[in-house]
Structure formats: C-alpha cells, structure tokens
Amino acid sequence: MTIDVEAVAAKSGESVLSKAEPCVIIIFGATGDLTKRKLMPALCHLARKGELSEASVIIGVDREPIDPDTFRALMQSAVREAKGDQLFDDEEWCQFAQKLDYFACDLKDPDSYAELATRIQDLNGGTLSNRLYYCATPPTLVSSIIDGLGEAKLASEASGWARIIIEKPFGRDLASAQALSDYAAGVFFEHQIYRIDHYLGKETVQNILVFRFGNALFEPVWNRNHINYVEITAAETLGIGYRGGYYEEAGALRDMVTNHMMQLLALIAMEPPIAFDADAVRDNKVQVWRTIKPMTVAEVAAKTVRGQYETGQLEGGKVPGYKEEPNVASDSNTETYVAAEFRIENWRWAGVPFYLRTGKRLARGVTELAVHFKRPPQPLFANRSELIEPNVIVLRIHPNEGIDISFDAKQPGNEMRTANVRMDFRYQQAFNMRIPEAYETLLLDALCGDATLFTRRDGVEAQWRLIDPILEAWRQQPPDSFSKYAAGSEGPKAADELLARNGHQWRLLDTQLQRTHQTGAK
C-alpha cells in the first residue's frame, strides 16, 4: 500500500516539513520504556507524514533474546497504547513495521558491535551509509556503547554520516560530565554528538525566540528597565513512582534544574543570535550561563530551598510521602523540590532576579515562564484605593501550550475603575492542527543534521559550573535546613519566603486559589 502523505497531512491538519535522508536508525535499549512510550510512536508518526525516508531502516538493539517478529508485535502494542485505538491505523502500521528489525546482544560485549556492523551492512545493501544511534539506556551503559561503536568503526563517516543521541543526565557533576564528553570525543567528533533535552522540542519553548525577536512590540521592553522579575516553574502532581532507585541518586536539582530549567532560563534571557542556526543559538545560550556567578556557601543558604514531599491529599485521594515510595531509603534526604534565585550579571538583566522552582506532588502539573513587568507610575490614578496591577506575560509549555498576557483595562461605568484582563493564545485553537510531540521534532532534527535544539559540550559544562557549588553547599548544610511539604500543596513555605524578601511572590499553582487571589486583587 502506498500512502499519499500530502493527503494524510491535509486530512489531519498537519504540514509536511523536512524529509530526512535514507539512513539506518539504531536504538540501544529498544525494549525499554523510553522507546515504547516516546521513540517508536514518534518515528511511526514521522513515517506517516513522509518525513522519514521510505528507504530508512530501524534496528532495535537490546539484550532480550527475541526475534524480529516478536519485537514488531511489542512495538505495535506500544504505539497503539500511545496513540489510542481510535487513532491507530493497522494498514499504516503494517507499512511502518516493514522498517523494523531487531538485534539481540550484550551491550557491554565489544564483539557484539562487529556483528551489529554486519547486520547494518546486510540491511543497507552492503554499506554502512548514514547511521543514527540512539542511547535509550541507563547512563551507565553509554560509555560501553561508545566503546563498542568505536571498536567496530561504526562512528566513521567515510561512507555516510554517523550521529549519536545521548539522553540526559549528562554526568552527575562537572567532573563526570567532562569525563563523559572526553569519552565520547575519543570516538565521535563534537558535530556528531547530539545531547538531547526533550523540553527543547516543545513548541512553546521553540516559540520563545520567535516571540521575543520576531515582534517589535516585545523586544524593546525585554530588559531590566521594564522587567521586575522572571519565574520559571516546572511542577508535577506525580510522585517518583517506580523511579525510586534513580531518583535517590539524582534528586530534583540534577534531574530538572541542570538541564530543562537552565535551558528555559537561557532562552528567555539570551541576546539575539546572528542567525537561527545551531552554533549562533548555542553560543548565546552559553553566554547567559557564563554571566551567572556561581554561588558561595552563604549564597546557597540564602538563595536556594530544597524540600521533600510528605503524605497528603491530591486529586481527591491520599498519596504517600517520598520516604514511603518503593526503593527509597527511610532516612533519605533527597530533594523532590528545588527553588532557587539566579542573577544574570550583564547589561540587559543586572538587578533582575530569575526564580526557578520544580517539584513533585505539587498542587497542579504546570510548566511555564512568567515575565513580571514593573508596576507603572501611579500618580494618574492617585484617587484610587487599589493599585494598578503589573503586566505579566506567561509562556505556557504544559498544559495548553500557548501565551497569556495580562494587562489593565477600564471597567465599564462612570467611575474610573480598572480590572486586570487577559489575552490568551493557545496553539491548538489558533492553528487548528496537531502539535508535534517533542521527540518527533528532535528526532527529525537529528536525522536532518540540525543541532540547534541540542546541547553542546561547553553548554553542559557551563551549567554544571553553576550547579556544583549548590550540591557541595547542601552537603555541608545541617539536616534541619531541609524543608518538608505536604503532597498536593504549593510547596515549602521557605520557597515563598525566598521571593517575599524581594517583595515578590510565586504565581499560585492551585487554579481555584489563583482565581480567588486575582479577584481579590482588583
């Protein structure tokens, strides 16, 4: 069966974008959760839209001793679950399944990679040609995979390009991040290495640069003269679930702040790039991180808050505390919540605090950037008992991707009374089309050789230079510096105090409380 890609796209409200060159995609960790939930549904959708070449082949690699047909059946179930029965198309799947193959091996066995090279050549007409390697494995296996690919000459670009995608975390600290980069550089050139952060594939995240630099209305006021403070929030209602073992080693600071949230900070604060290409955009992001001074031990105590969720009420039911979760130590001091204040010491942002917060088991799941402008002069409205509310621009990443702008307007009537009103832009409603999943965007970019949305080595190291002093200071702080918060709450009270010292406050997570607060502010 031949799929009319243009017709499918038109019917589904989608557009056909770049089309990748023919290649072999090798997924290490092919039977794992990431492949099932994200990678395979994304590749299937790229194939459906015609953005994945018909000549491309996908090889799943893992230790499970299963045959290719069993692997295809496993992936079919995963894609069906991801799409839902109503959107899953059996005929389309049958065509996509023809691209799938499976290779069972021990990823720590160097000899297996020579056999993998033979399999790639057999499926690709006797040559290696273009290859994309995806490390969908625990971080401990990445060095073994790099070693094996190097020994088997599978990183060579003599007969076609070769690229490797590495999932976060990129090390546990600066030293381990540098060691991982050195290890990868022993086999691959930097232009071949794609360090992936799925947040950068989200439409609103990409739109930050267009919003700032593509609109003459906003860029002139995007600076210390007009902006009071910026808050970046990544809140989840979920607990750590089955990830207790991983989370005990990582914690919220390493898991979220060192990559996702620092990336968002850089995009909201960076200078205009000379072009929208990989090097120009990444150069300017690195400059942002370099203009933030690493904190001293005293500054960490004053400008960071770490917390851990306890038993509480969430979504109508009781949920356990962190220490009651599976694979978590009963005396654990691992943080599930982080709030921090950073200052960017450059001409544009001097004096403007950037507040970051992230946490598990909070009142609502929301990821957003809120830019709070300074309050306008009040003499014109001196006879009013209430103050004019400052303008706020909110870029929503999750849920309901879009942009919210609040401003003041006169209420109808004879009196001079104002009200804070909103303009609400939502991608889904505005464009009436399906928003690509982050992994679809990032996989297609990697296949096309566009590294703009991926992290470069110097960017990874610049972030760790800011995070390492916080980790070290926390190790020196006494246990009573650790804040607790009830599941389903707004987070630790200490996080509110962090902003209150500067006369600022977080946007409320609980939507009902948020509405009450806004009504009372009129």
Short mmCIF file of C-alpha atoms in Angstrom, two decimals, residues 19-25 52-57 124 128-131 161 447:
data_model
loop_
_atom_site.label_atom_id
_atom_site.label_comp_id
_atom_site.label_asym_id
_atom_site.label_seq_id
_atom_site.Cartn_x
_atom_site.Cartn_y
_atom_site.Cartn_z
CA LYS A 19 12.33 14.97 4.80
CA ALA A 20 15.26 13.07 6.22
CA GLU A 21 17.78 11.28 4.04
CA PRO A 22 17.68 7.48 3.95
CA CYS A 23 19.50 6.07 6.95
CA VAL A 24 19.69 3.26 9.46
CA ILE A 25 18.39 4.18 12.92
CA LEU A 52 11.12 9.61 7.48
CA SER A 53 12.51 8.26 4.23
CA GLU A 54 10.81 5.15 2.87
CA ALA A 55 14.27 3.60 2.48
CA SER A 56 15.15 4.04 6.17
CA VAL A 57 15.54 1.04 8.47
CA ASN A 124 21.71 -1.43 3.73
CA LEU A 128 27.17 1.40 6.31
CA SER A 129 25.81 4.60 4.73
CA ASN A 130 24.02 7.06 7.07
CA ARG A 131 23.51 5.99 10.69
CA TRP A 161 27.17 10.47 8.23
CA LEU A 447 18.12 12.96 11.13
#
